[in-house]
């Protein structure tokens, strides 16, 4: 069974149509235009300085770069947003994000977005168990760590002597 | 109706197999005749519409000659390959739709089936991308099939842009 604790309409509701344009990690980091994953084929976005391995350490490093730090549980704290990281058979499977109202939101693979009461709603099945919680300040725009490749350097505005270039 | 064991007589009944049909008493048995009365005869009156459909199904079912002819029709190998490929792709997408892990997606049996089909699979995936059917699953398969990756690093993870890069590459190679 994919999600044995999920009950539609009770602790789970679909909030969008299915799409392949983004995935759970991007959605947990508040992005909806990118698939972020540490795949060994280097097909999906991933910070170049982090290892491309489907391990919880790599995923925690990703969220650390995005401004998160480890925390203890899924409790709601004002002004703080949390993410829950899932692992099954030693391999990362999913990430969910806490909303300001205390509920949680997930992007299910290449399927739909969903709201759920707690991280445990999606645990116990295909996604395994929650092994880590992380948090960051909710204020401000969502930030992602720099993704490969680094942005192109700005055009030179000064000459070798340090003087401004003339237009 | 066909009366069974009509050649048997009391004098020739030796009590062996089939001897029970030889006695006159067994003619009262509903299974004495074929078809037995439990199966409606197409020529008898139908009790209702369902009964009529039931009889029609009995009267039309054994078109074995037609079925044999259909089965004997040669099917081109490339058609079989296409059918096998499309079934594998559909099953792959359906059964991994809730997976984000590309490792899990690649460990699905359909991935190996698709890769085994080589150029046919490559062309099919490029055509699907060209038609707007861009899925996360396609990209690791395309890279494995084409032995190259035309997606520039800054477009990784941007599914629409990755699809465009692959379709452009396919056109350059004359595959789409």
PDB file of N, CA and C in Angstrom, chain A residues 23-75:
ATOM      1  N   UNK A  23       9.309  18.778  -8.122  1.00  0.00           N
ATOM      2  CA  UNK A  23       9.151  17.587  -7.301  1.00  0.00           C
ATOM      3  C   UNK A  23       9.116  17.968  -5.826  1.00  0.00           C
ATOM      4  N   UNK A  24       9.174  16.963  -4.972  1.00  0.00           N
ATOM      5  CA  UNK A  24       8.929  17.201  -3.550  1.00  0.00           C
ATOM      6  C   UNK A  24       9.993  18.077  -2.907  1.00  0.00           C
ATOM      7  N   UNK A  25      11.253  17.890  -3.277  1.00  0.00           N
ATOM      8  CA  UNK A  25      12.309  18.678  -2.639  1.00  0.00           C
ATOM      9  C   UNK A  25      12.173  20.141  -3.033  1.00  0.00           C
ATOM     10  N   UNK A  26      11.933  20.394  -4.316  1.00  0.00           N
ATOM     11  CA  UNK A  26      11.729  21.771  -4.751  1.00  0.00           C
ATOM     12  C   UNK A  26      10.523  22.378  -4.040  1.00  0.00           C
ATOM     13  N   UNK A  27       9.458  21.610  -3.927  1.00  0.00           N
ATOM     14  CA  UNK A  27       8.238  22.117  -3.281  1.00  0.00           C
ATOM     15  C   UNK A  27       8.478  22.375  -1.796  1.00  0.00           C
ATOM     16  N   UNK A  28       9.269  21.518  -1.160  1.00  0.00           N
ATOM     17  CA  UNK A  28       9.593  21.736   0.255  1.00  0.00           C
ATOM     18  C   UNK A  28      10.399  23.024   0.421  1.00  0.00           C
ATOM     19  N   UNK A  29      11.179  23.381  -0.610  1.00  0.00           N
ATOM     20  CA  UNK A  29      11.942  24.630  -0.573  1.00  0.00           C
ATOM     21  C   UNK A  29      11.176  25.764  -1.246  1.00  0.00           C
ATOM     22  N   UNK A  30       9.858  25.582  -1.431  1.00  0.00           N
ATOM     23  CA  UNK A  30       8.951  26.619  -1.951  1.00  0.00           C
ATOM     24  C   UNK A  30       9.239  26.991  -3.400  1.00  0.00           C
ATOM     25  N   UNK A  31       9.693  26.049  -4.203  1.00  0.00           N
ATOM     26  CA  UNK A  31       9.890  26.282  -5.635  1.00  0.00           C
ATOM     27  C   UNK A  31       8.944  25.373  -6.409  1.00  0.00           C
ATOM     28  N   UNK A  32       8.393  25.892  -7.497  1.00  0.00           N
ATOM     29  CA  UNK A  32       7.493  25.048  -8.283  1.00  0.00           C
ATOM     30  C   UNK A  32       7.818  25.097  -9.774  1.00  0.00           C
ATOM     31  N   UNK A  33       9.104  25.232 -10.084  1.00  0.00           N
ATOM     32  CA  UNK A  33       9.480  25.257 -11.500  1.00  0.00           C
ATOM     33  C   UNK A  33      10.741  24.432 -11.763  1.00  0.00           C
ATOM     34  N   UNK A  34      11.049  23.514 -10.856  1.00  0.00           N
ATOM     35  CA  UNK A  34      12.339  22.841 -10.936  1.00  0.00           C
ATOM     36  C   UNK A  34      12.227  21.458 -10.301  1.00  0.00           C
ATOM     37  N   UNK A  35      12.910  20.489 -10.894  1.00  0.00           N
ATOM     38  CA  UNK A  35      13.038  19.175 -10.247  1.00  0.00           C
ATOM     39  C   UNK A  35      14.420  19.114  -9.616  1.00  0.00           C
ATOM     40  N   UNK A  36      14.449  18.986  -8.307  1.00  0.00           N
ATOM     41  CA  UNK A  36      15.703  18.959  -7.565  1.00  0.00           C
ATOM     42  C   UNK A  36      15.916  17.543  -7.029  1.00  0.00           C
ATOM     43  N   UNK A  37      17.010  16.929  -7.431  1.00  0.00           N
ATOM     44  CA  UNK A  37      17.269  15.566  -6.937  1.00  0.00           C
ATOM     45  C   UNK A  37      18.747  15.227  -7.153  1.00  0.00           C
ATOM     46  N   UNK A  38      19.359  14.515  -6.209  1.00  0.00           N
ATOM     47  CA  UNK A  38      20.782  14.171  -6.357  1.00  0.00           C
ATOM     48  C   UNK A  38      20.987  12.900  -7.176  1.00  0.00           C
ATOM     49  N   UNK A  39      20.449  12.849  -8.380  1.00  0.00           N
ATOM     50  CA  UNK A  39      20.561  11.635  -9.197  1.00  0.00           C
ATOM     51  C   UNK A  39      21.973  11.506  -9.769  1.00  0.00           C
ATOM     52  N   UNK A  40      22.407  10.276  -9.861  1.00  0.00           N
ATOM     53  CA  UNK A  40      23.771  10.022 -10.330  1.00  0.00           C
ATOM     54  C   UNK A  40      23.939  10.342 -11.813  1.00  0.00           C
ATOM     55  N   UNK A  41      22.836  10.376 -12.559  1.00  0.00           N
ATOM     56  CA  UNK A  41      22.915  10.700 -13.980  1.00  0.00           C
ATOM     57  C   UNK A  41      23.053  12.195 -14.245  1.00  0.00           C
ATOM     58  N   UNK A  42      22.977  12.978 -13.186  1.00  0.00           N
ATOM     59  CA  UNK A  42      23.095  14.431 -13.293  1.00  0.00           C
ATOM     60  C   UNK A  42      22.067  15.017 -14.264  1.00  0.00           C
ATOM     61  N   UNK A  43      20.838  14.526 -14.159  1.00  0.00           N
ATOM     62  CA  UNK A  43      19.765  15.051 -15.001  1.00  0.00           C
ATOM     63  C   UNK A  43      19.012  16.177 -14.302  1.00  0.00           C
ATOM     64  N   UNK A  44      18.920  16.099 -12.998  1.00  0.00           N
ATOM     65  CA  UNK A  44      18.112  17.061 -12.260  1.00  0.00           C
ATOM     66  C   UNK A  44      19.005  18.064 -11.538  1.00  0.00           C
ATOM     67  N   UNK A  45      18.388  19.158 -11.088  1.00  0.00           N
ATOM     68  CA  UNK A  45      19.156  20.223 -10.440  1.00  0.00           C
ATOM     69  C   UNK A  45      19.667  19.764  -9.082  1.00  0.00           C
ATOM     70  N   UNK A  46      20.896  20.173  -8.770  1.00  0.00           N
ATOM     71  CA  UNK A  46      21.487  19.833  -7.478  1.00  0.00           C
ATOM     72  C   UNK A  46      22.712  20.724  -7.280  1.00  0.00           C
ATOM     73  N   UNK A  47      22.936  21.221  -6.086  1.00  0.00           N
ATOM     74  CA  UNK A  47      24.097  22.090  -5.878  1.00  0.00           C
ATOM     75  C   UNK A  47      25.396  21.362  -6.230  1.00  0.00           C
ATOM     76  N   UNK A  48      26.274  22.006  -6.964  1.00  0.00           N
ATOM     77  CA  UNK A  48      27.478  21.308  -7.446  1.00  0.00           C
ATOM     78  C   UNK A  48      28.423  20.902  -6.327  1.00  0.00           C
ATOM     79  N   UNK A  49      28.373  21.620  -5.199  1.00  0.00           N
ATOM     80  CA  UNK A  49      29.321  21.292  -4.147  1.00  0.00           C
ATOM     81  C   UNK A  49      28.854  20.128  -3.279  1.00  0.00           C
ATOM     82  N   UNK A  50      27.630  19.634  -3.495  1.00  0.00           N
ATOM     83  CA  UNK A  50      27.129  18.527  -2.681  1.00  0.00           C
ATOM     84  C   UNK A  50      27.233  17.210  -3.448  1.00  0.00           C
ATOM     85  N   UNK A  51      27.395  16.105  -2.716  1.00  0.00           N
ATOM     86  CA  UNK A  51      27.467  14.810  -3.401  1.00  0.00           C
ATOM     87  C   UNK A  51      26.128  14.437  -4.026  1.00  0.00           C
ATOM     88  N   UNK A  52      26.211  13.820  -5.203  1.00  0.00           N
ATOM     89  CA  UNK A  52      24.987  13.323  -5.839  1.00  0.00           C
ATOM     90  C   UNK A  52      24.763  11.888  -5.370  1.00  0.00           C
ATOM     91  N   UNK A  53      24.154  11.791  -4.205  1.00  0.00           N
ATOM     92  CA  UNK A  53      23.856  10.477  -3.628  1.00  0.00           C
ATOM     93  C   UNK A  53      22.512  10.571  -2.920  1.00  0.00           C
ATOM     94  N   UNK A  54      21.693   9.532  -3.047  1.00  0.00           N
ATOM     95  CA  UNK A  54      20.352   9.558  -2.463  1.00  0.00           C
ATOM     96  C   UNK A  54      20.431   9.188  -0.981  1.00  0.00           C
ATOM     97  N   UNK A  55      21.171   9.987  -0.224  1.00  0.00           N
ATOM     98  CA  UNK A  55      21.341   9.716   1.204  1.00  0.00           C
ATOM     99  C   UNK A  55      20.756  10.860   2.019  1.00  0.00           C
ATOM    100  N   UNK A  56      20.423  10.555   3.263  1.00  0.00           N
ATOM    101  CA  UNK A  56      19.851  11.583   4.126  1.00  0.00           C
ATOM    102  C   UNK A  56      20.885  12.665   4.413  1.00  0.00           C
ATOM    103  N   UNK A  57      22.162  12.286   4.452  1.00  0.00           N
ATOM    104  CA  UNK A  57      23.202  13.294   4.697  1.00  0.00           C
ATOM    105  C   UNK A  57      23.219  14.329   3.563  1.00  0.00           C
ATOM    106  N   UNK A  58      23.151  13.862   2.330  1.00  0.00           N
ATOM    107  CA  UNK A  58      23.161  14.785   1.191  1.00  0.00           C
ATOM    108  C   UNK A  58      21.937  15.691   1.222  1.00  0.00           C
ATOM    109  N   UNK A  59      20.781  15.118   1.576  1.00  0.00           N
ATOM    110  CA  UNK A  59      19.559  15.922   1.603  1.00  0.00           C
ATOM    111  C   UNK A  59      19.600  16.947   2.737  1.00  0.00           C
ATOM    112  N   UNK A  60      20.135  16.550   3.876  1.00  0.00           N
ATOM    113  CA  UNK A  60      20.257  17.504   4.982  1.00  0.00           C
ATOM    114  C   UNK A  60      21.231  18.632   4.619  1.00  0.00           C
ATOM    115  N   UNK A  61      22.275  18.293   3.911  1.00  0.00           N
ATOM    116  CA  UNK A  61      23.218  19.331   3.474  1.00  0.00           C
ATOM    117  C   UNK A  61      22.533  20.301   2.514  1.00  0.00           C
ATOM    118  N   UNK A  62      21.679  19.762   1.644  1.00  0.00           N
ATOM    119  CA  UNK A  62      20.944  20.637   0.718  1.00  0.00           C
ATOM    120  C   UNK A  62      20.096  21.639   1.492  1.00  0.00           C
ATOM    121  N   UNK A  63      19.327  21.144   2.457  1.00  0.00           N
ATOM    122  CA  UNK A  63      18.452  22.063   3.195  1.00  0.00           C
ATOM    123  C   UNK A  63      19.253  22.978   4.109  1.00  0.00           C
ATOM    124  N   UNK A  64      20.429  22.537   4.533  1.00  0.00           N
ATOM    125  CA  UNK A  64      21.297  23.438   5.300  1.00  0.00           C
ATOM    126  C   UNK A  64      21.729  24.614   4.430  1.00  0.00           C
ATOM    127  N   UNK A  65      22.092  24.301   3.174  1.00  0.00           N
ATOM    128  CA  UNK A  65      22.449  25.385   2.253  1.00  0.00           C
ATOM    129  C   UNK A  65      21.267  26.318   2.001  1.00  0.00           C
ATOM    130  N   UNK A  66      20.053  25.777   2.096  1.00  0.00           N
ATOM    131  CA  UNK A  66      18.857  26.597   1.874  1.00  0.00           C
ATOM    132  C   UNK A  66      18.437  27.337   3.139  1.00  0.00           C
ATOM    133  N   UNK A  67      19.248  27.283   4.173  1.00  0.00           N
ATOM    134  CA  UNK A  67      18.971  28.063   5.371  1.00  0.00           C
ATOM    135  C   UNK A  67      18.299  27.315   6.501  1.00  0.00           C
ATOM    136  N   UNK A  68      18.161  26.012   6.370  1.00  0.00           N
ATOM    137  CA  UNK A  68      17.511  25.230   7.426  1.00  0.00           C
ATOM    138  C   UNK A  68      18.550  24.724   8.423  1.00  0.00           C
ATOM    139  N   UNK A  69      18.075  24.377   9.598  1.00  0.00           N
ATOM    140  CA  UNK A  69      18.914  23.730  10.590  1.00  0.00           C
ATOM    141  C   UNK A  69      18.094  22.633  11.264  1.00  0.00           C
ATOM    142  N   UNK A  70      18.773  21.686  11.834  1.00  0.00           N
ATOM    143  CA  UNK A  70      18.073  20.537  12.411  1.00  0.00           C
ATOM    144  C   UNK A  70      17.179  20.970  13.562  1.00  0.00           C
ATOM    145  N   UNK A  71      16.035  20.300  13.710  1.00  0.00           N
ATOM    146  CA  UNK A  71      15.165  20.514  14.863  1.00  0.00           C
ATOM    147  C   UNK A  71      14.602  19.162  15.291  1.00  0.00           C
ATOM    148  N   UNK A  72      13.837  19.191  16.382  1.00  0.00           N
ATOM    149  CA  UNK A  72      13.500  17.926  17.027  1.00  0.00           C
ATOM    150  C   UNK A  72      12.234  17.254  16.508  1.00  0.00           C
ATOM    151  N   UNK A  73      11.239  18.079  16.160  1.00  0.00           N
ATOM    152  CA  UNK A  73       9.940  17.463  15.892  1.00  0.00           C
ATOM    153  C   UNK A  73       9.138  18.298  14.890  1.00  0.00           C
ATOM    154  N   UNK A  74       7.867  17.879  14.710  1.00  0.00           N
ATOM    155  CA  UNK A  74       7.005  18.527  13.728  1.00  0.00           C
ATOM    156  C   UNK A  74       6.082  19.551  14.356  1.00  0.00           C
ATOM    157  N   UNK A  75       6.348  19.943  15.590  1.00  0.00           N
ATOM    158  CA  UNK A  75       5.448  20.880  16.269  1.00  0.00           C
ATOM    159  C   UNK A  75       5.457  22.236  15.569  1.00  0.00           C
TER     160      UNK A  75
END
